[in-house]
C-alpha cells in the first residue's frame, strides 16, 4: 500500500514557539492531504485539507493563522503550529489517499507535540 | 447528536470469544463506510471497507444496515493481537456539498488470555 511518512514523531517545545511538522507521501503523489488532531481517548478530528498549489481548507473552529499549512509539492505538506500553547499539546496525524478515486486513507505515523 | 457514534468500551473478552461492535451514523446520505484499527499511540490503519452486501475477511465480518443507519464489525475467535481501538469511519457529505471522512471516537477492545 501507499506509504506516508511524518516527521518528527515527538516534539517538545516551550510555550510561544512555533513547531513545524512534515508529511510526505513516499511512493505516490498526493494532491490532497489531510491533517488531524487527536486528544487522548478521543477521536481523530479533521483540522484541514491541504491542497497542492492552493490554500488549505480549514474545518470550522480551526484557526488558520495558528495552524499554517503549506502544500508546495505533490509529495510534501507541512503543518506549522505557531505560538504554541500547552493546550495545543496533542497527537497530530496526516493522511492521504493512495490513488485518485479511492476512499482509503494512508496515515503518517503521527507527531506527538508537548508544549511546556 | 454526533455524526458518527460508537460505544467507547472497553470490551474485555477472553481469547477465542466472538465480539461485535456497532457504529451509528446520522447522515442518511453517507455512502462509504470503513473500519480502521488503531493501536495505542499509533496511526490508524484500514481494517476493512464495509459494503452494502456485507463482507468478510477471515475472522472479521462487516455489515451495513442502511435502514437503521449503522454498521457493525464482528470478530470471531478473538486473538490477543486483536486488542486495539476500532474506529468507525463514514464518508459524509456536508451541507456545503463537500465530502469528508468522519471518524467515530473508537471502541476499545481488550482480549485477555
mmCIF file of C-alpha atoms in Angstrom:
data_model
loop_
_atom_site.group_PDB
_atom_site.id
_atom_site.type_symbol
_atom_site.label_atom_id
_atom_site.label_comp_id
_atom_site.label_asym_id
_atom_site.label_seq_id
_atom_site.Cartn_x
_atom_site.Cartn_y
_atom_site.Cartn_z
ATOM 1 C CA UNK A 1 0.000 0.000 0.000
ATOM 2 C CA UNK A 2 0.884 3.645 -0.165
ATOM 3 C CA UNK A 3 3.372 4.981 2.359
ATOM 4 C CA UNK A 4 3.063 8.254 4.205
ATOM 5 C CA UNK A 5 5.877 9.434 6.415
ATOM 6 C CA UNK A 6 5.598 12.055 9.112
ATOM 7 C CA UNK A 7 8.340 13.891 10.967
ATOM 8 C CA UNK A 8 9.088 14.490 13.777
ATOM 9 C CA UNK A 9 7.476 11.701 15.776
ATOM 10 C CA UNK A 10 7.927 13.538 19.050
ATOM 11 C CA UNK A 11 8.499 17.192 19.775
ATOM 12 C CA UNK A 12 8.660 19.105 22.995
ATOM 13 C CA UNK A 13 8.737 22.869 22.833
ATOM 14 C CA UNK A 14 8.371 25.901 25.021
ATOM 15 C CA UNK A 15 5.193 27.920 25.062
ATOM 16 C CA UNK A 16 5.241 30.669 22.459
ATOM 17 C CA UNK A 17 7.487 28.908 19.977
ATOM 18 C CA UNK A 18 6.475 27.516 16.594
ATOM 19 C CA UNK A 19 6.707 23.903 15.543
ATOM 20 C CA UNK A 20 6.712 22.515 12.001
ATOM 21 C CA UNK A 21 5.523 19.005 11.194
ATOM 22 C CA UNK A 22 6.212 17.442 7.816
ATOM 23 C CA UNK A 23 4.101 14.900 5.990
ATOM 24 C CA UNK A 24 5.491 13.131 2.925
ATOM 25 C CA UNK A 25 3.994 10.680 0.506
ATOM 26 C CA UNK A 26 6.895 8.372 -0.287
ATOM 27 C CA UNK A 27 5.747 6.325 -3.242
ATOM 28 C CA UNK A 28 2.894 8.275 -4.739
ATOM 29 C CA UNK A 29 1.811 11.808 -5.483
ATOM 30 C CA UNK A 30 -0.789 13.301 -3.200
ATOM 31 C CA UNK A 31 -2.605 16.359 -4.472
ATOM 32 C CA UNK A 32 -4.620 16.321 -1.287
ATOM 33 C CA UNK A 33 -3.506 15.565 2.232
ATOM 34 C CA UNK A 34 -5.439 15.768 5.469
ATOM 35 C CA UNK A 35 -4.348 16.924 8.886
ATOM 36 C CA UNK A 36 -5.967 15.527 12.014
ATOM 37 C CA UNK A 37 -5.587 16.153 15.706
ATOM 38 C CA UNK A 38 -6.303 13.545 18.344
ATOM 39 C CA UNK A 39 -6.509 14.189 22.067
ATOM 40 C CA UNK A 40 -6.148 11.255 24.486
ATOM 41 C CA UNK A 41 -9.030 8.790 24.306
ATOM 42 C CA UNK A 42 -10.793 10.898 21.700
ATOM 43 C CA UNK A 43 -11.438 10.538 18.022
ATOM 44 C CA UNK A 44 -9.405 11.960 15.196
ATOM 45 C CA UNK A 45 -10.681 15.424 14.397
ATOM 46 C CA UNK A 46 -10.077 16.739 10.907
ATOM 47 C CA UNK A 47 -8.332 20.083 11.116
ATOM 48 C CA UNK A 48 -7.825 20.924 7.488
ATOM 49 C CA UNK A 49 -7.491 19.638 3.973
ATOM 50 C CA UNK A 50 -4.202 20.504 2.364
ATOM 51 C CA UNK A 51 -4.344 21.133 -1.374
ATOM 52 C CA UNK A 52 -1.203 21.141 -3.515
ATOM 53 C CA UNK A 53 -0.600 24.545 -5.031
ATOM 54 C CA UNK A 54 -3.512 26.264 -3.329
ATOM 55 C CA UNK A 55 -4.758 27.310 0.066
ATOM 56 C CA UNK A 56 -5.764 24.759 2.623
ATOM 57 C CA UNK A 57 -9.392 24.282 3.559
ATOM 58 C CA UNK A 58 -9.872 24.562 7.296
ATOM 59 C CA UNK A 59 -12.614 22.970 9.339
ATOM 60 C CA UNK A 60 -14.875 25.109 11.434
ATOM 61 C CA UNK A 61 -13.229 26.208 14.647
ATOM 62 C CA UNK A 62 -9.653 25.683 13.456
ATOM 63 C CA UNK A 63 -7.628 28.896 13.349
ATOM 64 C CA UNK A 64 -5.872 29.130 10.013
ATOM 65 C CA UNK A 65 -3.446 31.759 11.298
ATOM 66 C CA UNK A 66 -2.383 29.490 14.116
ATOM 67 C CA UNK A 67 -2.134 26.264 12.150
ATOM 68 C CA UNK A 68 -0.314 27.144 8.956
ATOM 69 C CA UNK A 69 -0.471 24.574 6.212
ATOM 70 C CA UNK A 70 1.739 24.571 3.169
ATOM 71 C CA UNK A 71 1.474 22.028 0.357
ATOM 72 C CA UNK A 72 4.168 23.167 -2.007
ATOM 73 C CA UNK A 73 4.727 19.899 -3.833
ATOM 74 C CA UNK A 74 2.863 16.732 -4.686
ATOM 75 C CA UNK A 75 4.719 14.800 -2.008
ATOM 76 C CA UNK A 76 5.034 17.212 0.879
ATOM 77 C CA UNK A 77 2.634 19.034 3.165
ATOM 78 C CA UNK A 78 3.683 20.864 6.312
ATOM 79 C CA UNK A 79 1.740 21.937 9.361
ATOM 80 C CA UNK A 80 3.195 24.722 11.482
ATOM 81 C CA UNK A 81 1.749 25.303 14.920
ATOM 82 C CA UNK A 82 2.530 28.942 15.586
ATOM 83 C CA UNK A 83 2.949 30.424 19.052
ATOM 84 C CA UNK A 84 2.218 27.076 20.612
ATOM 85 C CA UNK A 85 0.479 26.872 23.970
ATOM 86 C CA UNK A 86 0.077 23.923 26.345
ATOM 87 C CA UNK A 87 -3.495 23.364 25.124
ATOM 88 C CA UNK A 88 -2.037 22.666 21.664
ATOM 89 C CA UNK A 89 -0.359 19.560 23.054
ATOM 90 C CA UNK A 90 -1.833 16.700 21.089
ATOM 91 C CA UNK A 91 -1.220 13.941 18.571
ATOM 92 C CA UNK A 92 -1.166 15.375 15.046
ATOM 93 C CA UNK A 93 -1.596 12.945 12.159
ATOM 94 C CA UNK A 94 -1.553 13.497 8.432
ATOM 95 C CA UNK A 95 -3.068 11.281 5.801
ATOM 96 C CA UNK A 96 -3.504 10.993 2.067
ATOM 97 C CA UNK A 97 -5.444 8.884 -0.375
ATOM 98 C CA UNK A 98 -3.185 6.456 -2.140
ATOM 99 C CA UNK A 99 -4.847 6.838 -5.500
ATOM 100 C CA UNK A 100 -7.430 9.070 -7.076
ATOM 101 C CA UNK A 101 -10.947 7.881 -6.551
ATOM 102 C CA UNK A 102 -10.055 5.665 -3.630
ATOM 103 C CA UNK A 103 -11.510 6.475 -0.240
ATOM 104 C CA UNK A 104 -8.870 4.567 1.680
ATOM 105 C CA UNK A 105 -6.640 6.792 3.763
ATOM 106 C CA UNK A 106 -3.000 6.102 4.487
ATOM 107 C CA UNK A 107 -1.749 7.751 7.619
ATOM 108 C CA UNK A 108 1.588 9.067 8.683
ATOM 109 C CA UNK A 109 2.992 7.769 11.931
ATOM 110 C CA UNK A 110 1.782 10.833 13.795
ATOM 111 C CA UNK A 111 3.584 13.557 15.686
ATOM 112 C CA UNK A 112 3.153 13.911 19.402
ATOM 113 C CA UNK A 113 3.509 17.542 20.422
ATOM 114 C CA UNK A 114 4.048 18.567 24.025
ATOM 115 C CA UNK A 115 4.103 22.264 24.784
ATOM 116 C CA UNK A 116 5.593 23.161 28.146
ATOM 117 C CA UNK B 1 -26.002 14.281 18.164
ATOM 118 C CA UNK B 2 -22.603 13.201 16.855
ATOM 119 C CA UNK B 3 -22.363 12.350 13.181
ATOM 120 C CA UNK B 4 -20.712 9.033 13.952
ATOM 121 C CA UNK B 5 -21.225 7.351 17.309
ATOM 122 C CA UNK B 6 -19.552 4.360 18.863
ATOM 123 C CA UNK B 7 -19.615 2.723 22.258
ATOM 124 C CA UNK B 8 -16.181 3.579 23.680
ATOM 125 C CA UNK B 9 -15.989 0.317 25.633
ATOM 126 C CA UNK B 10 -13.718 -1.140 26.744
ATOM 127 C CA UNK B 11 -14.876 -4.539 25.669
ATOM 128 C CA UNK B 12 -12.949 -7.086 27.721
ATOM 129 C CA UNK B 13 -13.249 -10.553 26.205
ATOM 130 C CA UNK B 14 -11.353 -13.823 26.639
ATOM 131 C CA UNK B 15 -9.292 -15.313 23.863
ATOM 132 C CA UNK B 16 -11.422 -17.241 21.411
ATOM 133 C CA UNK B 17 -14.546 -15.224 22.099
ATOM 134 C CA UNK B 18 -16.724 -13.605 19.474
ATOM 135 C CA UNK B 19 -17.276 -9.892 19.869
ATOM 136 C CA UNK B 20 -19.307 -7.379 17.898
ATOM 137 C CA UNK B 21 -19.254 -3.602 17.718
ATOM 138 C CA UNK B 22 -21.853 -1.285 16.266
ATOM 139 C CA UNK B 23 -21.495 2.202 14.927
ATOM 140 C CA UNK B 24 -24.379 4.531 14.140
ATOM 141 C CA UNK B 25 -24.281 7.429 11.720
ATOM 142 C CA UNK B 26 -26.687 10.319 11.457
ATOM 143 C CA UNK B 27 -26.398 11.367 7.815
ATOM 144 C CA UNK B 28 -28.564 9.163 5.644
ATOM 145 C CA UNK B 29 -26.690 10.352 2.541
ATOM 146 C CA UNK B 30 -23.479 8.695 3.716
ATOM 147 C CA UNK B 31 -22.087 6.478 1.010
ATOM 148 C CA UNK B 32 -18.839 4.920 2.129
ATOM 149 C CA UNK B 33 -18.087 3.114 5.349
ATOM 150 C CA UNK B 34 -14.918 1.701 6.823
ATOM 151 C CA UNK B 35 -13.452 0.130 9.900
ATOM 152 C CA UNK B 36 -9.982 1.252 10.898
ATOM 153 C CA UNK B 37 -7.844 -0.183 13.631
ATOM 154 C CA UNK B 38 -5.677 1.998 15.833
ATOM 155 C CA UNK B 39 -3.125 0.626 18.245
ATOM 156 C CA UNK B 40 -2.126 2.683 21.254
ATOM 157 C CA UNK B 41 -0.125 5.762 20.227
ATOM 158 C CA UNK B 42 -0.022 4.647 16.613
ATOM 159 C CA UNK B 43 -1.678 5.798 13.427
ATOM 160 C CA UNK B 44 -4.966 4.249 12.250
ATOM 161 C CA UNK B 45 -4.818 1.565 9.605
ATOM 162 C CA UNK B 46 -7.592 0.352 7.373
ATOM 163 C CA UNK B 47 -9.072 -2.905 8.591
ATOM 164 C CA UNK B 48 -11.808 -3.284 6.015
ATOM 165 C CA UNK B 49 -14.296 -1.433 3.907
ATOM 166 C CA UNK B 50 -17.975 -2.084 4.536
ATOM 167 C CA UNK B 51 -20.089 -2.999 1.535
ATOM 168 C CA UNK B 52 -23.855 -2.929 1.258
ATOM 169 C CA UNK B 53 -23.996 -6.691 0.888
ATOM 170 C CA UNK B 54 -21.715 -7.229 3.850
ATOM 171 C CA UNK B 55 -18.209 -8.582 3.579
ATOM 172 C CA UNK B 56 -15.952 -10.992 5.352
ATOM 173 C CA UNK B 57 -12.203 -11.132 5.717
ATOM 174 C CA UNK B 58 -11.024 -14.116 7.698
ATOM 175 C CA UNK B 59 -12.264 -13.745 11.241
ATOM 176 C CA UNK B 60 -13.709 -10.310 10.572
ATOM 177 C CA UNK B 61 -17.181 -9.621 9.205
ATOM 178 C CA UNK B 62 -18.553 -6.173 8.458
ATOM 179 C CA UNK B 63 -22.161 -5.347 7.751
ATOM 180 C CA UNK B 64 -24.145 -2.278 6.801
ATOM 181 C CA UNK B 65 -27.741 -1.595 7.750
ATOM 182 C CA UNK B 66 -28.860 1.467 5.823
ATOM 183 C CA UNK B 67 -32.409 1.403 7.147
ATOM 184 C CA UNK B 68 -31.229 1.717 10.742
ATOM 185 C CA UNK B 69 -28.108 3.662 9.799
ATOM 186 C CA UNK B 70 -25.487 1.561 11.449
ATOM 187 C CA UNK B 71 -22.545 -0.591 10.565
ATOM 188 C CA UNK B 72 -21.186 -3.478 12.545
ATOM 189 C CA UNK B 73 -17.930 -5.347 12.952
ATOM 190 C CA UNK B 74 -17.864 -8.941 14.147
ATOM 191 C CA UNK B 75 -14.634 -10.571 15.278
ATOM 192 C CA UNK B 76 -14.631 -14.336 15.713
ATOM 193 C CA UNK B 77 -12.078 -16.381 17.635
ATOM 194 C CA UNK B 78 -10.507 -13.299 19.222
ATOM 195 C CA UNK B 79 -6.726 -13.204 19.498
ATOM 196 C CA UNK B 80 -4.612 -11.257 21.927
ATOM 197 C CA UNK B 81 -3.301 -9.307 18.953
ATOM 198 C CA UNK B 82 -6.811 -8.052 18.220
ATOM 199 C CA UNK B 83 -6.553 -5.763 21.243
ATOM 200 C CA UNK B 84 -6.816 -2.256 19.839
ATOM 201 C CA UNK B 85 -9.238 0.578 19.256
ATOM 202 C CA UNK B 86 -11.591 0.096 16.326
ATOM 203 C CA UNK B 87 -12.626 3.248 14.551
ATOM 204 C CA UNK B 88 -15.773 3.548 12.514
ATOM 205 C CA UNK B 89 -15.317 5.875 9.545
ATOM 206 C CA UNK B 90 -18.093 7.295 7.426
ATOM 207 C CA UNK B 91 -17.884 9.374 4.287
ATOM 208 C CA UNK B 92 -20.281 12.204 4.982
ATOM 209 C CA UNK B 93 -21.426 14.880 2.618
ATOM 210 C CA UNK B 94 -21.699 18.239 4.380
ATOM 211 C CA UNK B 95 -24.312 20.860 3.600
ATOM 212 C CA UNK B 96 -21.653 22.618 1.547
ATOM 213 C CA UNK B 97 -21.521 19.604 -0.722
ATOM 214 C CA UNK B 98 -18.023 18.750 0.353
ATOM 215 C CA UNK B 99 -17.361 15.163 1.377
ATOM 216 C CA UNK B 100 -15.244 14.247 4.344
ATOM 217 C CA UNK B 101 -14.305 11.079 6.104
ATOM 218 C CA UNK B 102 -15.612 11.387 9.648
ATOM 219 C CA UNK B 103 -14.218 9.245 12.408
ATOM 220 C CA UNK B 104 -16.065 7.807 15.347
ATOM 221 C CA UNK B 105 -14.394 8.046 18.731
ATOM 222 C CA UNK B 106 -13.493 4.384 18.610
ATOM 223 C CA UNK B 107 -14.316 1.239 20.542
ATOM 224 C CA UNK B 108 -11.591 -0.188 22.700
ATOM 225 C CA UNK B 109 -11.179 -3.963 22.640
ATOM 226 C CA UNK B 110 -9.055 -5.811 25.157
ATOM 227 C CA UNK B 111 -8.632 -9.538 24.579
ATOM 228 C CA UNK B 112 -7.480 -11.334 27.669
ATOM 229 C CA UNK B 113 -5.616 -14.635 27.960
#
